[in-house]
Amino acid sequence: MAGSIGYLLARFSSTCILYLFIATVQSALFVQSAVRRFSRRNLSLNDYRNHIERKMPTVRYDSGATKICSEECAVCLSRFEDGDEMRKLRCEHWFHKACLDTWLLKEASTCPLCRMEVVSRDVVSRYRRGKLPLQTSMLMDDDEDEDEMRLIRAIAPV
């Protein structure tokens, strides 16, 4: 009798250990999938803009100190002037901050000149998945004037 109780107790504890191990593995897999889902969440407009700012910080143009390959922005075709807010891409191309941001928000995730990828496909797809229908008010800061708003409304897709 004592031998059979010892046998049952040993068998019961090994079964408990097996169930505990399975539960631990299932919990770990659940946490891992939750983390993966959270890291793949959709990006809001502000998240996307913050990502762009982290990857391509804004600088002020200074004709005496800033070395650039062109004297004008390839998006708007305006000359760069001292004090303009600019962004430099890894490919060494420079653009006005507003021009490049609009390009990246509406058009593509590549350099407007050489088409080098400047925002990863994963980030772009997470932004576009979570994006509401494009509203022109999302592209402009509150302090932009009404003429620029009318221009963007005229060229924005319907």
PDB file of C-alpha atoms in Angstrom:
ATOM      1  CA  MET A   1       0.000   0.000   0.000  1.00  0.00           C
ATOM      2  CA  ALA A   2       2.745   2.451   0.932  1.00  0.00           C
ATOM      3  CA  GLY A   3       4.537   1.613  -2.304  1.00  0.00           C
ATOM      4  CA  SER A   4       1.454   2.330  -4.382  1.00  0.00           C
ATOM      5  CA  ILE A   5       0.918   5.706  -2.649  1.00  0.00           C
ATOM      6  CA  GLY A   6       4.546   6.604  -3.358  1.00  0.00           C
ATOM      7  CA  TYR A   7       4.072   5.549  -6.971  1.00  0.00           C
ATOM      8  CA  LEU A   8       0.865   7.631  -7.304  1.00  0.00           C
ATOM      9  CA  LEU A   9       2.527  10.617  -5.650  1.00  0.00           C
ATOM     10  CA  ALA A  10       5.548  10.406  -7.978  1.00  0.00           C
ATOM     11  CA  ARG A  11       3.287  10.012 -11.008  1.00  0.00           C
ATOM     12  CA  PHE A  12       1.050  12.895  -9.839  1.00  0.00           C
ATOM     13  CA  SER A  13       4.007  15.239  -9.339  1.00  0.00           C
ATOM     14  CA  SER A  14       5.490  14.446 -12.760  1.00  0.00           C
ATOM     15  CA  THR A  15       2.072  15.057 -14.346  1.00  0.00           C
ATOM     16  CA  CYS A  16       1.784  18.381 -12.473  1.00  0.00           C
ATOM     17  CA  ILE A  17       5.249  19.362 -13.628  1.00  0.00           C
ATOM     18  CA  LEU A  18       4.310  18.505 -17.212  1.00  0.00           C
ATOM     19  CA  TYR A  19       1.109  20.592 -17.014  1.00  0.00           C
ATOM     20  CA  LEU A  20       3.015  23.438 -15.361  1.00  0.00           C
ATOM     21  CA  PHE A  21       5.605  23.328 -18.155  1.00  0.00           C
ATOM     22  CA  ILE A  22       2.900  23.363 -20.861  1.00  0.00           C
ATOM     23  CA  ALA A  23       1.108  26.278 -19.161  1.00  0.00           C
ATOM     24  CA  THR A  24       4.371  28.219 -18.925  1.00  0.00           C
ATOM     25  CA  VAL A  25       5.135  27.691 -22.621  1.00  0.00           C
ATOM     26  CA  GLN A  26       1.592  28.715 -23.588  1.00  0.00           C
ATOM     27  CA  SER A  27       1.853  31.851 -21.458  1.00  0.00           C
ATOM     28  CA  ALA A  28       5.191  32.758 -23.012  1.00  0.00           C
ATOM     29  CA  LEU A  29       3.779  32.286 -26.523  1.00  0.00           C
ATOM     30  CA  PHE A  30       0.749  34.409 -25.644  1.00  0.00           C
ATOM     31  CA  VAL A  31       2.932  37.240 -24.299  1.00  0.00           C
ATOM     32  CA  GLN A  32       5.195  37.017 -27.350  1.00  0.00           C
ATOM     33  CA  SER A  33       2.243  37.277 -29.759  1.00  0.00           C
ATOM     34  CA  ALA A  34       0.780  40.203 -27.788  1.00  0.00           C
ATOM     35  CA  VAL A  35       4.110  42.044 -27.965  1.00  0.00           C
ATOM     36  CA  ARG A  36       4.341  41.305 -31.684  1.00  0.00           C
ATOM     37  CA  ARG A  37       0.796  42.605 -32.273  1.00  0.00           C
ATOM     38  CA  PHE A  38       1.499  45.752 -30.272  1.00  0.00           C
ATOM     39  CA  SER A  39       4.744  46.458 -32.124  1.00  0.00           C
ATOM     40  CA  ARG A  40       2.883  46.054 -35.436  1.00  0.00           C
ATOM     41  CA  ARG A  41       0.106  48.438 -34.468  1.00  0.00           C
ATOM     42  CA  ASN A  42      -1.082  51.054 -36.910  1.00  0.00           C
ATOM     43  CA  LEU A  43       0.701  54.393 -36.807  1.00  0.00           C
ATOM     44  CA  SER A  44      -1.186  57.636 -36.385  1.00  0.00           C
ATOM     45  CA  LEU A  45      -0.239  60.742 -38.343  1.00  0.00           C
ATOM     46  CA  ASN A  46       1.662  62.094 -35.329  1.00  0.00           C
ATOM     47  CA  ASP A  47       3.526  58.789 -34.886  1.00  0.00           C
ATOM     48  CA  TYR A  48       4.510  58.860 -38.561  1.00  0.00           C
ATOM     49  CA  ARG A  49       5.628  62.501 -38.391  1.00  0.00           C
ATOM     50  CA  ASN A  50       7.666  61.756 -35.246  1.00  0.00           C
ATOM     51  CA  HIS A  51       9.297  58.815 -37.007  1.00  0.00           C
ATOM     52  CA  ILE A  52      10.263  61.057 -39.936  1.00  0.00           C
ATOM     53  CA  GLU A  53      11.664  63.690 -37.556  1.00  0.00           C
ATOM     54  CA  ARG A  54      13.755  61.093 -35.685  1.00  0.00           C
ATOM     55  CA  LYS A  55      15.160  59.617 -38.908  1.00  0.00           C
ATOM     56  CA  MET A  56      15.655  62.935 -40.733  1.00  0.00           C
ATOM     57  CA  PRO A  57      15.989  65.814 -38.254  1.00  0.00           C
ATOM     58  CA  THR A  58      15.107  69.340 -39.356  1.00  0.00           C
ATOM     59  CA  VAL A  59      18.019  71.736 -39.904  1.00  0.00           C
ATOM     60  CA  ARG A  60      18.111  75.429 -40.774  1.00  0.00           C
ATOM     61  CA  TYR A  61      19.717  76.260 -44.111  1.00  0.00           C
ATOM     62  CA  ASP A  62      22.785  78.493 -43.974  1.00  0.00           C
ATOM     63  CA  SER A  63      24.260  79.232 -47.394  1.00  0.00           C
ATOM     64  CA  GLY A  64      27.704  79.767 -45.886  1.00  0.00           C
ATOM     65  CA  ALA A  65      27.838  76.584 -43.830  1.00  0.00           C
ATOM     66  CA  THR A  66      25.462  74.059 -45.436  1.00  0.00           C
ATOM     67  CA  LYS A  67      27.035  71.971 -48.211  1.00  0.00           C
ATOM     68  CA  ILE A  68      24.353  70.813 -50.645  1.00  0.00           C
ATOM     69  CA  CYS A  69      24.383  69.359 -54.150  1.00  0.00           C
ATOM     70  CA  SER A  70      21.674  71.641 -55.544  1.00  0.00           C
ATOM     71  CA  GLU A  71      20.600  75.220 -55.028  1.00  0.00           C
ATOM     72  CA  GLU A  72      16.885  74.435 -55.229  1.00  0.00           C
ATOM     73  CA  CYS A  73      14.337  72.028 -53.818  1.00  0.00           C
ATOM     74  CA  ALA A  74      13.475  69.352 -56.381  1.00  0.00           C
ATOM     75  CA  VAL A  75       9.882  69.148 -55.098  1.00  0.00           C
ATOM     76  CA  CYS A  76       8.821  72.826 -55.260  1.00  0.00           C
ATOM     77  CA  LEU A  77      11.670  74.073 -57.515  1.00  0.00           C
ATOM     78  CA  SER A  78      12.276  77.076 -55.230  1.00  0.00           C
ATOM     79  CA  ARG A  79      15.773  78.198 -54.317  1.00  0.00           C
ATOM     80  CA  PHE A  80      16.981  77.494 -50.811  1.00  0.00           C
ATOM     81  CA  GLU A  81      17.257  80.624 -48.685  1.00  0.00           C
ATOM     82  CA  ASP A  82      19.009  81.208 -45.384  1.00  0.00           C
ATOM     83  CA  GLY A  83      16.802  80.145 -42.489  1.00  0.00           C
ATOM     84  CA  ASP A  84      14.695  77.641 -44.491  1.00  0.00           C
ATOM     85  CA  GLU A  85      13.822  74.461 -42.616  1.00  0.00           C
ATOM     86  CA  MET A  86      15.447  71.571 -44.474  1.00  0.00           C
ATOM     87  CA  ARG A  87      15.799  67.811 -44.360  1.00  0.00           C
ATOM     88  CA  LYS A  88      18.809  65.863 -45.631  1.00  0.00           C
ATOM     89  CA  LEU A  89      18.290  62.272 -46.744  1.00  0.00           C
ATOM     90  CA  ARG A  90      20.850  59.440 -46.525  1.00  0.00           C
ATOM     91  CA  CYS A  91      21.339  59.772 -50.284  1.00  0.00           C
ATOM     92  CA  GLU A  92      22.657  63.328 -49.662  1.00  0.00           C
ATOM     93  CA  HIS A  93      19.670  65.041 -51.331  1.00  0.00           C
ATOM     94  CA  TRP A  94      18.223  68.091 -49.568  1.00  0.00           C
ATOM     95  CA  PHE A  95      14.601  69.318 -49.557  1.00  0.00           C
ATOM     96  CA  HIS A  96      12.468  71.869 -47.793  1.00  0.00           C
ATOM     97  CA  LYS A  97      11.020  70.220 -44.687  1.00  0.00           C
ATOM     98  CA  ALA A  98       7.414  70.980 -45.710  1.00  0.00           C
ATOM     99  CA  CYS A  99       7.971  69.715 -49.265  1.00  0.00           C
ATOM    100  CA  LEU A 100       9.560  66.432 -48.180  1.00  0.00           C
ATOM    101  CA  ASP A 101       7.038  65.837 -45.393  1.00  0.00           C
ATOM    102  CA  THR A 102       4.136  66.314 -47.818  1.00  0.00           C
ATOM    103  CA  TRP A 103       5.855  63.975 -50.289  1.00  0.00           C
ATOM    104  CA  LEU A 104       6.340  61.297 -47.631  1.00  0.00           C
ATOM    105  CA  LEU A 105       2.803  61.667 -46.273  1.00  0.00           C
ATOM    106  CA  LYS A 106       1.014  61.588 -49.630  1.00  0.00           C
ATOM    107  CA  GLU A 107       3.207  60.247 -52.394  1.00  0.00           C
ATOM    108  CA  ALA A 108       5.947  57.791 -51.574  1.00  0.00           C
ATOM    109  CA  SER A 109       8.438  56.619 -48.982  1.00  0.00           C
ATOM    110  CA  THR A 110      11.391  57.253 -51.274  1.00  0.00           C
ATOM    111  CA  CYS A 111      13.640  60.159 -52.185  1.00  0.00           C
ATOM    112  CA  PRO A 112      11.858  62.307 -54.795  1.00  0.00           C
ATOM    113  CA  LEU A 113      15.050  62.402 -56.907  1.00  0.00           C
ATOM    114  CA  CYS A 114      16.782  59.026 -56.766  1.00  0.00           C
ATOM    115  CA  ARG A 115      13.939  56.885 -55.329  1.00  0.00           C
ATOM    116  CA  MET A 116      16.117  55.511 -52.531  1.00  0.00           C
ATOM    117  CA  GLU A 117      13.929  54.183 -49.696  1.00  0.00           C
ATOM    118  CA  VAL A 118      13.938  56.726 -46.848  1.00  0.00           C
ATOM    119  CA  VAL A 119      11.120  55.295 -44.706  1.00  0.00           C
ATOM    120  CA  SER A 120      10.943  51.517 -44.296  1.00  0.00           C
ATOM    121  CA  ARG A 121       8.099  49.664 -45.993  1.00  0.00           C
ATOM    122  CA  ASP A 122       6.973  48.289 -42.646  1.00  0.00           C
ATOM    123  CA  VAL A 123       6.552  51.785 -41.159  1.00  0.00           C
ATOM    124  CA  VAL A 124       4.757  53.065 -44.258  1.00  0.00           C
ATOM    125  CA  SER A 125       2.334  50.135 -44.341  1.00  0.00           C
ATOM    126  CA  ARG A 126       1.570  50.550 -40.624  1.00  0.00           C
ATOM    127  CA  TYR A 127       0.869  54.266 -41.240  1.00  0.00           C
ATOM    128  CA  ARG A 128      -1.270  53.675 -44.341  1.00  0.00           C
ATOM    129  CA  ARG A 129      -3.242  50.868 -42.670  1.00  0.00           C
ATOM    130  CA  GLY A 130      -4.225  53.157 -39.840  1.00  0.00           C
ATOM    131  CA  LYS A 131      -4.770  56.255 -41.941  1.00  0.00           C
ATOM    132  CA  LEU A 132      -8.198  57.784 -42.175  1.00  0.00           C
ATOM    133  CA  PRO A 133      -9.232  59.221 -45.548  1.00  0.00           C
ATOM    134  CA  LEU A 134      -6.771  61.970 -46.392  1.00  0.00           C
ATOM    135  CA  GLN A 135      -7.824  65.358 -45.131  1.00  0.00           C
ATOM    136  CA  THR A 136      -5.958  68.410 -46.281  1.00  0.00           C
ATOM    137  CA  SER A 137      -6.042  69.830 -42.771  1.00  0.00           C
ATOM    138  CA  MET A 138      -3.781  66.968 -41.664  1.00  0.00           C
ATOM    139  CA  LEU A 139      -0.999  68.151 -43.954  1.00  0.00           C
ATOM    140  CA  MET A 140      -0.716  71.700 -42.688  1.00  0.00           C
ATOM    141  CA  ASP A 141       0.206  73.194 -39.344  1.00  0.00           C
ATOM    142  CA  ASP A 142      -2.316  75.535 -37.766  1.00  0.00           C
ATOM    143  CA  ASP A 143      -0.230  78.613 -38.522  1.00  0.00           C
ATOM    144  CA  GLU A 144      -0.136  78.092 -42.325  1.00  0.00           C
ATOM    145  CA  ASP A 145      -2.048  80.670 -44.331  1.00  0.00           C
ATOM    146  CA  GLU A 146      -5.275  80.117 -46.267  1.00  0.00           C
ATOM    147  CA  ASP A 147      -3.663  80.421 -49.741  1.00  0.00           C
ATOM    148  CA  GLU A 148      -1.530  77.349 -49.093  1.00  0.00           C
ATOM    149  CA  MET A 149      -4.596  75.463 -47.866  1.00  0.00           C
ATOM    150  CA  ARG A 150      -6.472  76.280 -51.102  1.00  0.00           C
ATOM    151  CA  LEU A 151      -3.512  75.115 -53.161  1.00  0.00           C
ATOM    152  CA  ILE A 152      -3.340  71.787 -51.334  1.00  0.00           C
ATOM    153  CA  ARG A 153      -7.115  71.294 -51.626  1.00  0.00           C
ATOM    154  CA  ALA A 154      -6.795  71.839 -55.374  1.00  0.00           C
ATOM    155  CA  ILE A 155      -4.145  69.129 -55.829  1.00  0.00           C
ATOM    156  CA  ALA A 156      -5.255  66.610 -53.160  1.00  0.00           C
ATOM    157  CA  PRO A 157      -6.898  63.453 -54.500  1.00  0.00           C
ATOM    158  CA  VAL A 158     -10.617  63.148 -53.842  1.00  0.00           C
TER     159      VAL A 158
END
